[in-house]
PDB file of C-alpha atoms and ligand atoms in Angstrom:
ATOM      1  CA  MET F   1       0.701  19.997  -9.431  1.00  0.00           C
ATOM      2  CA  PRO F   2       3.095  22.565  -8.869  1.00  0.00           C
ATOM      3  CA  ASP F   3       3.323  25.423 -11.090  1.00  0.00           C
ATOM      4  CA  VAL F   4       7.180  25.740 -11.431  1.00  0.00           C
ATOM      5  CA  PRO F   5       8.820  22.816 -12.505  1.00  0.00           C
ATOM      6  CA  ILE F   6      11.537  21.696 -10.097  1.00  0.00           C
ATOM      7  CA  ASP F   7      14.319  19.069 -10.462  1.00  0.00           C
ATOM      8  CA  LEU F   8      14.239  16.004  -7.851  1.00  0.00           C
ATOM      9  CA  GLY F   9      17.056  17.409  -5.476  1.00  0.00           C
ATOM     10  CA  SER F  10      15.116  20.508  -4.850  1.00  0.00           C
ATOM     11  CA  ALA F  11      12.318  18.721  -4.051  1.00  0.00           C
ATOM     12  CA  LEU F  12      13.464  16.527  -1.689  1.00  0.00           C
ATOM     13  CA  ASP F  13      15.067  19.182   0.546  1.00  0.00           C
ATOM     14  CA  ILE F  14      11.988  20.886   0.391  1.00  0.00           C
ATOM     15  CA  VAL F  15      10.186  17.947   2.052  1.00  0.00           C
ATOM     16  CA  VAL F  16      13.050  17.074   3.819  1.00  0.00           C
ATOM     17  CA  GLU F  17      12.077  20.101   5.870  1.00  0.00           C
ATOM     18  CA  ARG F  18       8.803  19.788   6.192  1.00  0.00           C
ATOM     19  CA  LEU F  19       9.494  16.477   7.824  1.00  0.00           C
ATOM     20  CA  ALA F  20      12.269  17.942   9.598  1.00  0.00           C
ATOM     21  CA  ALA F  21       9.427  20.089  11.769  1.00  0.00           C
ATOM     22  CA  ALA F  22       6.977  17.937  12.263  1.00  0.00           C
ATOM     23  CA  GLN F  23       4.945  16.872  14.543  1.00  0.00           C
ATOM     24  CA  HIS F  24       2.697  14.022  12.861  1.00  0.00           C
ATOM     25  CA  VAL F  25       3.599  12.510   9.001  1.00  0.00           C
ATOM     26  CA  VAL F  26       1.345   9.939   7.614  1.00  0.00           C
ATOM     27  CA  VAL F  27       2.399   7.547   5.166  1.00  0.00           C
ATOM     28  CA  LEU F  28       0.439   6.380   2.657  1.00  0.00           C
ATOM     29  CA  THR F  29       1.105   3.626   0.352  1.00  0.00           C
ATOM     30  CA  GLY F  30       0.030   1.332  -2.481  1.00  0.00           C
ATOM     31  CA  ALA F  31       1.654  -1.423  -4.861  1.00  0.00           C
ATOM     32  CA  GLY F  32       4.349   0.683  -6.271  1.00  0.00           C
ATOM     33  CA  VAL F  33       5.878   0.945  -2.957  1.00  0.00           C
ATOM     34  CA  SER F  34       6.730  -3.425  -3.103  1.00  0.00           C
ATOM     35  CA  ALA F  35       7.066  -3.100  -7.606  1.00  0.00           C
ATOM     36  CA  GLU F  36      11.001  -3.319  -6.245  1.00  0.00           C
ATOM     37  CA  SER F  37      10.220  -6.486  -4.508  1.00  0.00           C
ATOM     38  CA  GLY F  38       9.857  -8.457  -7.501  1.00  0.00           C
ATOM     39  CA  LEU F  39       5.685  -7.394  -6.885  1.00  0.00           C
ATOM     40  CA  PRO F  40       3.481  -6.729  -9.683  1.00  0.00           C
ATOM     41  CA  THR F  41       1.715  -3.615  -9.909  1.00  0.00           C
ATOM     42  CA  PHE F  42      -2.601  -3.467 -10.292  1.00  0.00           C
ATOM     43  CA  ARG F  43      -3.044  -1.275 -13.052  1.00  0.00           C
ATOM     44  CA  ASP F  44       0.812  -2.330 -15.486  1.00  0.00           C
ATOM     45  CA  ALA F  45      -1.160  -3.043 -18.483  1.00  0.00           C
ATOM     46  CA  LEU F  46       2.197  -5.672 -19.302  1.00  0.00           C
ATOM     47  CA  THR F  47       3.201  -6.184 -16.048  1.00  0.00           C
ATOM     48  CA  GLY F  48       0.379  -5.497 -13.099  1.00  0.00           C
ATOM     49  CA  HIS F  49      -2.064  -7.990 -11.322  1.00  0.00           C
ATOM     50  CA  TRP F  50      -4.984  -7.994 -13.629  1.00  0.00           C
ATOM     51  CA  ALA F  51      -3.310  -7.930 -16.909  1.00  0.00           C
ATOM     52  CA  HIS F  52      -4.687 -10.769 -18.575  1.00  0.00           C
ATOM     53  CA  ARG F  53      -7.507 -10.495 -16.100  1.00  0.00           C
ATOM     54  CA  ARG F  54     -10.601  -8.775 -15.369  1.00  0.00           C
ATOM     55  CA  PRO F  55     -10.432  -6.965 -11.878  1.00  0.00           C
ATOM     56  CA  GLU F  56     -14.028  -8.312 -10.860  1.00  0.00           C
ATOM     57  CA  GLU F  57     -12.952 -11.857 -11.806  1.00  0.00           C
ATOM     58  CA  LEU F  58     -10.469 -12.288  -8.824  1.00  0.00           C
ATOM     59  CA  ALA F  59     -11.417  -9.241  -6.551  1.00  0.00           C
ATOM     60  CA  THR F  60     -15.118  -9.382  -5.632  1.00  0.00           C
ATOM     61  CA  ALA F  61     -17.297 -11.894  -3.730  1.00  0.00           C
ATOM     62  CA  THR F  62     -19.134 -12.647  -6.990  1.00  0.00           C
ATOM     63  CA  GLY F  63     -16.208 -13.778  -8.402  1.00  0.00           C
ATOM     64  CA  PHE F  64     -14.587 -15.996  -6.393  1.00  0.00           C
ATOM     65  CA  ALA F  65     -18.353 -17.471  -5.765  1.00  0.00           C
ATOM     66  CA  ASP F  66     -18.798 -18.057  -9.755  1.00  0.00           C
ATOM     67  CA  ASP F  67     -14.801 -19.696  -9.099  1.00  0.00           C
ATOM     68  CA  PRO F  68     -13.404 -19.874  -6.460  1.00  0.00           C
ATOM     69  CA  GLU F  69     -11.217 -23.257  -7.677  1.00  0.00           C
ATOM     70  CA  TYR F  70      -9.501 -20.243  -9.629  1.00  0.00           C
ATOM     71  CA  VAL F  71      -9.826 -17.936  -7.756  1.00  0.00           C
ATOM     72  CA  GLN F  72      -8.095 -19.150  -4.291  1.00  0.00           C
ATOM     73  CA  ALA F  73      -5.175 -20.278  -6.043  1.00  0.00           C
ATOM     74  CA  TRP F  74      -4.458 -16.732  -7.695  1.00  0.00           C
ATOM     75  CA  TYR F  75      -4.320 -15.665  -4.017  1.00  0.00           C
ATOM     76  CA  ARG F  76      -2.098 -18.927  -2.368  1.00  0.00           C
ATOM     77  CA  SER F  77       0.603 -17.439  -5.602  1.00  0.00           C
ATOM     78  CA  ARG F  78       0.012 -14.385  -4.387  1.00  0.00           C
ATOM     79  CA  LEU F  79       0.711 -15.237  -1.224  1.00  0.00           C
ATOM     80  CA  ARG F  80       3.734 -17.101  -2.302  1.00  0.00           C
ATOM     81  CA  GLU F  81       4.976 -13.711  -4.028  1.00  0.00           C
ATOM     82  CA  ALA F  82       4.683 -12.454  -1.191  1.00  0.00           C
ATOM     83  CA  ARG F  83       6.639 -15.226   0.830  1.00  0.00           C
ATOM     84  CA  TYR F  84       9.336 -15.345  -1.160  1.00  0.00           C
ATOM     85  CA  HIS F  85       9.691 -11.670  -1.412  1.00  0.00           C
ATOM     86  CA  ALA F  86      11.783  -9.372   0.963  1.00  0.00           C
ATOM     87  CA  PRO F  87      11.260  -5.680   1.921  1.00  0.00           C
ATOM     88  CA  ASN F  88      13.005  -3.323  -0.076  1.00  0.00           C
ATOM     89  CA  ALA F  89      15.064  -0.040   0.198  1.00  0.00           C
ATOM     90  CA  GLY F  90      11.856   1.887   0.378  1.00  0.00           C
ATOM     91  CA  HIS F  91      10.097   0.043   3.033  1.00  0.00           C
ATOM     92  CA  LEU F  92      13.394  -0.607   5.044  1.00  0.00           C
ATOM     93  CA  ALA F  93      13.805   3.406   5.051  1.00  0.00           C
ATOM     94  CA  LEU F  94      10.558   4.275   6.409  1.00  0.00           C
ATOM     95  CA  ALA F  95      10.939   2.020   9.048  1.00  0.00           C
ATOM     96  CA  ASP F  96      13.464   4.649   9.623  1.00  0.00           C
ATOM     97  CA  LEU F  97      11.081   7.478   8.698  1.00  0.00           C
ATOM     98  CA  GLN F  98       9.447   6.497  11.785  1.00  0.00           C
ATOM     99  CA  ARG F  99      12.239   6.450  14.134  1.00  0.00           C
ATOM    100  CA  ARG F 100      13.288   9.988  13.615  1.00  0.00           C
ATOM    101  CA  VAL F 101      10.300  11.692  13.217  1.00  0.00           C
ATOM    102  CA  PRO F 102       8.267  12.860  16.466  1.00  0.00           C
ATOM    103  CA  ARG F 103       4.787  10.609  15.045  1.00  0.00           C
ATOM    104  CA  LEU F 104       4.316   8.710  12.181  1.00  0.00           C
ATOM    105  CA  THR F 105       1.312   7.073  10.794  1.00  0.00           C
ATOM    106  CA  LEU F 106       1.597   4.678   8.473  1.00  0.00           C
ATOM    107  CA  VAL F 107      -1.211   3.914   6.032  1.00  0.00           C
ATOM    108  CA  THR F 108      -0.894   0.904   3.554  1.00  0.00           C
ATOM    109  CA  GLN F 109      -3.239  -0.752   0.617  1.00  0.00           C
ATOM    110  CA  ASN F 110      -1.140  -3.216   0.496  1.00  0.00           C
ATOM    111  CA  VAL F 111      -1.930  -7.137   0.787  1.00  0.00           C
ATOM    112  CA  ASP F 112       1.701  -7.773   1.366  1.00  0.00           C
ATOM    113  CA  GLY F 113       2.873  -7.192   5.167  1.00  0.00           C
ATOM    114  CA  PHE F 114       6.467  -6.117   3.470  1.00  0.00           C
ATOM    115  CA  HIS F 115       5.898  -2.726   5.653  1.00  0.00           C
ATOM    116  CA  GLN F 116       5.995  -4.841   9.235  1.00  0.00           C
ATOM    117  CA  LYS F 117       8.576  -6.666   8.035  1.00  0.00           C
ATOM    118  CA  ALA F 118      11.038  -3.739   7.236  1.00  0.00           C
ATOM    119  CA  GLY F 119      10.369  -3.136  10.649  1.00  0.00           C
ATOM    120  CA  SER F 120       7.554  -0.616  10.849  1.00  0.00           C
ATOM    121  CA  THR F 121       5.085  -0.396  13.503  1.00  0.00           C
ATOM    122  CA  GLY F 122       1.296  -0.196  13.941  1.00  0.00           C
ATOM    123  CA  VAL F 123       0.885   0.003   9.871  1.00  0.00           C
ATOM    124  CA  LEU F 124      -2.779   0.730   9.201  1.00  0.00           C
ATOM    125  CA  GLU F 125      -3.780  -1.866   7.197  1.00  0.00           C
ATOM    126  CA  LEU F 126      -6.606  -0.779   4.737  1.00  0.00           C
ATOM    127  CA  HIS F 127      -7.234  -3.713   2.455  1.00  0.00           C
ATOM    128  CA  GLY F 128      -6.016  -6.867   4.744  1.00  0.00           C
ATOM    129  CA  ASN F 129      -3.961  -9.281   4.656  1.00  0.00           C
ATOM    130  CA  LEU F 130      -2.747 -12.488   3.014  1.00  0.00           C
ATOM    131  CA  GLU F 131      -2.436 -14.096   6.014  1.00  0.00           C
ATOM    132  CA  SER F 132      -5.327 -14.364   7.071  1.00  0.00           C
ATOM    133  CA  GLY F 133      -8.372 -15.913   5.804  1.00  0.00           C
ATOM    134  CA  TRP F 134     -11.801 -17.667   6.577  1.00  0.00           C
ATOM    135  CA  CYS F 135     -14.472 -19.342   5.043  1.00  0.00           C
ATOM    136  CA  PHE F 136     -16.810 -18.544   2.242  1.00  0.00           C
ATOM    137  CA  ASP F 137     -19.702 -19.971   3.608  1.00  0.00           C
ATOM    138  CA  CYS F 138     -19.845 -20.095   7.312  1.00  0.00           C
ATOM    139  CA  GLY F 139     -17.325 -17.763   7.962  1.00  0.00           C
ATOM    140  CA  ALA F 140     -15.287 -19.355  10.521  1.00  0.00           C
ATOM    141  CA  ALA F 141     -11.395 -18.414  10.626  1.00  0.00           C
ATOM    142  CA  LYS F 142      -7.734 -20.178   8.983  1.00  0.00           C
ATOM    143  CA  PRO F 143      -5.309 -18.544   7.022  1.00  0.00           C
ATOM    144  CA  LEU F 144      -4.533 -19.344   3.042  1.00  0.00           C
ATOM    145  CA  ASP F 145      -1.759 -21.445   2.632  1.00  0.00           C
ATOM    146  CA  ASP F 146       0.702 -21.269  -0.336  1.00  0.00           C
ATOM    147  CA  ASN F 147       0.576 -24.981  -1.320  1.00  0.00           C
ATOM    148  CA  ASP F 148      -0.742 -26.006  -4.817  1.00  0.00           C
ATOM    149  CA  ALA F 149      -4.187 -27.785  -3.126  1.00  0.00           C
ATOM    150  CA  PRO F 150      -7.106 -25.587  -2.142  1.00  0.00           C
ATOM    151  CA  VAL F 151      -7.418 -25.258   1.137  1.00  0.00           C
ATOM    152  CA  HIS F 152     -11.349 -25.400   2.906  1.00  0.00           C
ATOM    153  CA  CYS F 153     -12.651 -24.474   5.861  1.00  0.00           C
ATOM    154  CA  ASP F 154     -12.428 -27.951   8.875  1.00  0.00           C
ATOM    155  CA  ALA F 155     -15.984 -26.645   9.916  1.00  0.00           C
ATOM    156  CA  CYS F 156     -18.292 -27.011   6.933  1.00  0.00           C
ATOM    157  CA  ASP F 157     -15.932 -27.997   3.595  1.00  0.00           C
ATOM    158  CA  GLY F 158     -16.773 -24.737   2.065  1.00  0.00           C
ATOM    159  CA  TYR F 159     -13.154 -22.641  -0.056  1.00  0.00           C
ATOM    160  CA  ILE F 160     -11.299 -20.112   2.475  1.00  0.00           C
ATOM    161  CA  ARG F 161     -11.000 -16.764   1.091  1.00  0.00           C
ATOM    162  CA  PRO F 162      -8.370 -13.901   1.343  1.00  0.00           C
ATOM    163  CA  GLY F 163      -8.623 -12.073   4.517  1.00  0.00           C
ATOM    164  CA  VAL F 164      -8.290  -9.212   1.286  1.00  0.00           C
ATOM    165  CA  VAL F 165     -10.812  -6.364   0.996  1.00  0.00           C
ATOM    166  CA  TRP F 166     -12.703  -6.996  -2.727  1.00  0.00           C
ATOM    167  CA  PHE F 167     -14.734  -4.509  -4.404  1.00  0.00           C
ATOM    168  CA  GLY F 168     -17.642  -3.930  -2.495  1.00  0.00           C
ATOM    169  CA  GLU F 169     -17.103  -4.260   0.754  1.00  0.00           C
ATOM    170  CA  ALA F 170     -16.538  -2.543   3.290  1.00  0.00           C
ATOM    171  CA  LEU F 171     -12.912  -1.657   4.424  1.00  0.00           C
ATOM    172  CA  PRO F 172     -11.835  -2.659   8.579  1.00  0.00           C
ATOM    173  CA  VAL F 173     -13.970  -0.236  10.458  1.00  0.00           C
ATOM    174  CA  ASP F 174     -10.610   0.818  13.108  1.00  0.00           C
ATOM    175  CA  ALA F 175      -8.091   0.801  10.783  1.00  0.00           C
ATOM    176  CA  LEU F 176     -10.256   3.760   8.589  1.00  0.00           C
ATOM    177  CA  PHE F 177     -11.257   5.645  11.257  1.00  0.00           C
ATOM    178  CA  ALA F 178      -7.680   5.947  12.112  1.00  0.00           C
ATOM    179  CA  ALA F 179      -6.488   7.032   9.138  1.00  0.00           C
ATOM    180  CA  LEU F 180      -9.141   9.944   8.425  1.00  0.00           C
ATOM    181  CA  ALA F 181      -7.705  10.820  12.072  1.00  0.00           C
ATOM    182  CA  ALA F 182      -4.552  10.639  11.122  1.00  0.00           C
ATOM    183  CA  ALA F 183      -4.731  12.174   7.724  1.00  0.00           C
ATOM    184  CA  GLU F 184      -6.287  15.249  10.028  1.00  0.00           C
ATOM    185  CA  ALA F 185      -3.943  16.367  12.180  1.00  0.00           C
ATOM    186  CA  CYS F 186      -0.457  15.670  10.787  1.00  0.00           C
ATOM    187  CA  ASP F 187       1.921  18.441   8.935  1.00  0.00           C
ATOM    188  CA  VAL F 188       2.812  15.720   6.783  1.00  0.00           C
ATOM    189  CA  LEU F 189       1.776  13.610   4.341  1.00  0.00           C
ATOM    190  CA  LEU F 190       3.060  11.609   2.345  1.00  0.00           C
ATOM    191  CA  ALA F 191       1.838   8.926  -0.836  1.00  0.00           C
ATOM    192  CA  VAL F 192       3.941   6.641  -2.040  1.00  0.00           C
ATOM    193  CA  GLY F 193       3.343   4.306  -4.767  1.00  0.00           C
ATOM    194  CA  THR F 194      -0.273   4.105  -5.165  1.00  0.00           C
ATOM    195  CA  SER F 195      -2.246   5.652  -8.171  1.00  0.00           C
ATOM    196  CA  GLY F 196      -4.907   7.372  -6.241  1.00  0.00           C
ATOM    197  CA  VAL F 197      -7.744   5.888  -7.682  1.00  0.00           C
ATOM    198  CA  VAL F 198      -9.488   3.550  -5.198  1.00  0.00           C
ATOM    199  CA  TYR F 199     -11.375   4.790  -2.574  1.00  0.00           C
ATOM    200  CA  PRO F 200     -12.191   6.063   0.531  1.00  0.00           C
ATOM    201  CA  ALA F 201      -7.799   5.489   0.849  1.00  0.00           C
ATOM    202  CA  ALA F 202      -7.529   8.258  -2.725  1.00  0.00           C
ATOM    203  CA  SER F 203      -9.419  10.766  -0.436  1.00  0.00           C
ATOM    204  CA  LEU F 204      -6.072  10.793   2.214  1.00  0.00           C
ATOM    205  CA  PRO F 205      -4.328  13.199   0.383  1.00  0.00           C
ATOM    206  CA  GLY F 206      -7.162  15.710  -0.487  1.00  0.00           C
ATOM    207  CA  ARG F 207      -8.358  15.217   3.731  1.00  0.00           C
ATOM    208  CA  ALA F 208      -4.438  16.119   4.649  1.00  0.00           C
ATOM    209  CA  ARG F 209      -3.739  18.538   2.895  1.00  0.00           C
ATOM    210  CA  GLN F 210      -7.506  20.490   3.215  1.00  0.00           C
ATOM    211  CA  ALA F 211      -7.194  20.529   7.113  1.00  0.00           C
ATOM    212  CA  GLY F 212      -2.985  22.229   6.513  1.00  0.00           C
ATOM    213  CA  ALA F 213      -0.525  19.515   6.240  1.00  0.00           C
ATOM    214  CA  PHE F 214       1.574  19.530   3.534  1.00  0.00           C
ATOM    215  CA  VAL F 215       1.384  16.481   1.160  1.00  0.00           C
ATOM    216  CA  ALA F 216       3.956  14.846  -1.206  1.00  0.00           C
ATOM    217  CA  GLU F 217       3.860  12.246  -3.935  1.00  0.00           C
ATOM    218  CA  ILE F 218       6.890   9.422  -4.204  1.00  0.00           C
ATOM    219  CA  ASN F 219       6.019   8.023  -8.025  1.00  0.00           C
ATOM    220  CA  PRO F 220       7.734   7.502 -11.296  1.00  0.00           C
ATOM    221  CA  VAL F 221       4.947   8.919 -12.833  1.00  0.00           C
ATOM    222  CA  PRO F 222       1.804  10.766 -12.506  1.00  0.00           C
ATOM    223  CA  SER F 223      -0.703   9.658 -10.937  1.00  0.00           C
ATOM    224  CA  ALA F 224      -5.101  10.233 -10.001  1.00  0.00           C
ATOM    225  CA  LEU F 225      -3.155  12.508  -7.298  1.00  0.00           C
ATOM    226  CA  SER F 226      -0.582  14.585  -8.726  1.00  0.00           C
ATOM    227  CA  ASP F 227      -2.955  17.627  -9.033  1.00  0.00           C
ATOM    228  CA  GLU F 228      -3.382  17.482  -5.155  1.00  0.00           C
ATOM    229  CA  MET F 229       0.071  17.785  -4.354  1.00  0.00           C
ATOM    230  CA  ASP F 230       2.727  20.527  -3.175  1.00  0.00           C
ATOM    231  CA  ALA F 231       5.808  18.440  -4.227  1.00  0.00           C
ATOM    232  CA  LEU F 232       6.078  16.109  -6.616  1.00  0.00           C
ATOM    233  CA  LEU F 233       9.122  14.212  -5.754  1.00  0.00           C
ATOM    234  CA  THR F 234       9.228  11.829  -9.269  1.00  0.00           C
ATOM    235  CA  GLY F 235      10.668   8.431  -8.770  1.00  0.00           C
ATOM    236  CA  PRO F 236      10.927   4.599  -7.289  1.00  0.00           C
ATOM    237  CA  GLY F 237      10.756   4.655  -4.199  1.00  0.00           C
ATOM    238  CA  GLY F 238      13.052   2.558  -3.222  1.00  0.00           C
ATOM    239  CA  THR F 239      15.818   5.201  -4.343  1.00  0.00           C
ATOM    240  CA  VAL F 240      13.616   7.759  -3.477  1.00  0.00           C
ATOM    241  CA  LEU F 241      13.124   7.042  -0.095  1.00  0.00           C
ATOM    242  CA  PRO F 242      16.666   6.303   0.958  1.00  0.00           C
ATOM    243  CA  GLU F 243      17.995   9.234   0.221  1.00  0.00           C
ATOM    244  CA  LEU F 244      14.977  11.138   2.245  1.00  0.00           C
ATOM    245  CA  VAL F 245      15.868   9.649   5.108  1.00  0.00           C
ATOM    246  CA  ARG F 246      19.173  10.188   4.343  1.00  0.00           C
ATOM    247  CA  ARG F 247      18.703  13.908   3.971  1.00  0.00           C
ATOM    248  CA  LEU F 248      16.642  13.835   6.900  1.00  0.00           C
ATOM    249  CA  ASN F 249      19.401  12.760   8.880  1.00  0.00           C
ATOM    250  CA  ARG F 250      22.077  15.518   8.243  1.00  0.00           C
ATOM    251  CA  LEU F 251      19.679  17.786   8.656  1.00  0.00           C
ATOM    252  CA  GLN F 252      19.193  16.146  12.040  1.00  0.00           C
ATOM    253  CA  THR F 253      22.516  15.907  13.241  1.00  0.00           C
ATOM    254  CA  ALA F 254      23.306  19.517  11.673  1.00  0.00           C
ATOM    255  CA  ALA F 255      21.213  20.871  13.390  1.00  0.00           C
TER     256      ALA F 255
HETATM  257  P1  LIG U 301      -1.623   0.294  -8.749  1.00  0.00           P
HETATM  258  O1  LIG U 301      -1.290  -0.318  -9.940  1.00  0.00           O
HETATM  259  O2  LIG U 301      -3.141   1.410  -8.917  1.00  0.00           O
HETATM  260  O3  LIG U 301      -0.863   1.835  -8.249  1.00  0.00           O
HETATM  261  C1  LIG U 301       0.408   1.320  -8.813  1.00  0.00           C
HETATM  262  C2  LIG U 301       1.232   2.956  -8.482  1.00  0.00           C
HETATM  263  O4  LIG U 301       2.608   2.782  -8.292  1.00  0.00           O
HETATM  264  C3  LIG U 301       1.606   3.786  -9.809  1.00  0.00           C
HETATM  265  O5  LIG U 301       0.575   4.949  -9.251  1.00  0.00           O
HETATM  266  C4  LIG U 301       3.244   3.560 -10.635  1.00  0.00           C
HETATM  267  O6  LIG U 301       3.069   4.360 -10.766  1.00  0.00           O
HETATM  268  C5  LIG U 301       3.218   3.533  -9.635  1.00  0.00           C
HETATM  269  N1  LIG U 301       4.625   2.729  -9.093  1.00  0.00           N
HETATM  270  C6  LIG U 301       5.790   1.859 -10.064  1.00  0.00           C
HETATM  271  N2  LIG U 301       6.882   1.281  -9.364  1.00  0.00           N
HETATM  272  C7  LIG U 301       7.024   1.751  -8.336  1.00  0.00           C
HETATM  273  C8  LIG U 301       8.219   2.300  -7.466  1.00  0.00           C
HETATM  274  N3  LIG U 301       9.801   1.027  -8.493  1.00  0.00           N
HETATM  275  N4  LIG U 301       8.112   3.335  -6.861  1.00  0.00           N
HETATM  276  C9  LIG U 301       7.392   3.598  -6.464  1.00  0.00           C
HETATM  277  N5  LIG U 301       5.780   3.957  -7.218  1.00  0.00           N
HETATM  278  C10 LIG U 301       5.727   3.171  -8.353  1.00  0.00           C
HETATM  279  O7  LIG U 301      -1.535  -0.215  -7.058  1.00  0.00           O
HETATM  280  P2  LIG U 301      -2.901   0.635  -5.752  1.00  0.00           P
HETATM  281  O8  LIG U 301      -2.380   1.683  -6.510  1.00  0.00           O
HETATM  282  O9  LIG U 301      -2.116   0.193  -4.746  1.00  0.00           O
HETATM  283  O10 LIG U 301      -7.235  -2.174  -3.743  1.00  0.00           O
HETATM  284  O11 LIG U 301      -4.142   0.592  -6.320  1.00  0.00           O
HETATM  285  C11 LIG U 301      -4.878   0.390  -4.659  1.00  0.00           C
HETATM  286  C12 LIG U 301      -6.121  -0.270  -4.650  1.00  0.00           C
HETATM  287  O12 LIG U 301      -6.217  -1.096  -5.679  1.00  0.00           O
HETATM  288  C13 LIG U 301      -4.841  -1.681  -4.696  1.00  0.00           C
HETATM  289  O13 LIG U 301      -4.807  -1.956  -3.217  1.00  0.00           O
HETATM  290  C14 LIG U 301      -5.955  -2.661  -4.433  1.00  0.00           C
HETATM  291  C15 LIG U 301      -6.454  -2.437  -5.897  1.00  0.00           C
HETATM  292  O14 LIG U 301      -7.721  -2.305  -6.078  1.00  0.00           O
HETATM  293  C16 LIG U 301      -8.031  -4.029  -3.444  1.00  0.00           C
HETATM  294  O15 LIG U 301      -7.429  -4.831  -4.127  1.00  0.00           O
HETATM  295  C17 LIG U 301      -9.199  -4.328  -2.885  1.00  0.00           C
END
């Protein structure tokens, strides 16, 4: 963590100066960026996605094979949540930030599609997307829907699984390589709303810093990554990100 505690206003100004001078910015987001949209994060002990179930039951191929109806119903309910909630001020600020810097690569662990809905482009989805899906048995592509009934394959009647990355599965290679390359080439990396415990996504801030980038975290509480940060912007994304963009705008218009 930074040696000297600094207040949020000073930390924001430090990050804004870095953003104003940056040619390439990387933003890594996690479930926390969607919390203010009303979507639960994963690891909140009381309200999180996994508050009452073990991750192995819900986010592994073995869990799906054991109880496809239950696990598919859980993902259909998450799809419903994603469809019936909207991006918040944090997502919108990130889309705005992309228009204010020469290059911004947005890397997300989220599967809700909110960054795209907010207007961000070229989003690298490391953990897939809830809107896609394929047959657990034969692999034929078919999206889930958000109804109450189980979704079956048109070809073999198997259960459709969600197009998200489960524990033990490989990340989409193209998105992962593009994210690693961006982290190693950027001037500034912002880690927003992630606990920083799931790899390889959690390795991106460290790689960026090692390659010379300035790295900052936006989170109401410290994460597993806080010690690697140059600056901590302590607060919710829906407040801190719009303020960051407001200050950047002020600096850019004054210049
Ligand atoms: P977690 O649930 O592990 O962490 C959410 C983080 O968001 C925590 O650090 C919270 O403190 C922070 N947070 C909460 N409210 C916030 C707010 N309003 N603004 C900013 N931050 C806030 O979620 P992830 O780090 O995304 O993967 O989890 C990583 C991966 O673990 C997920 O993508 C998922 C899971 O395994 C897969 O399903 C493959």
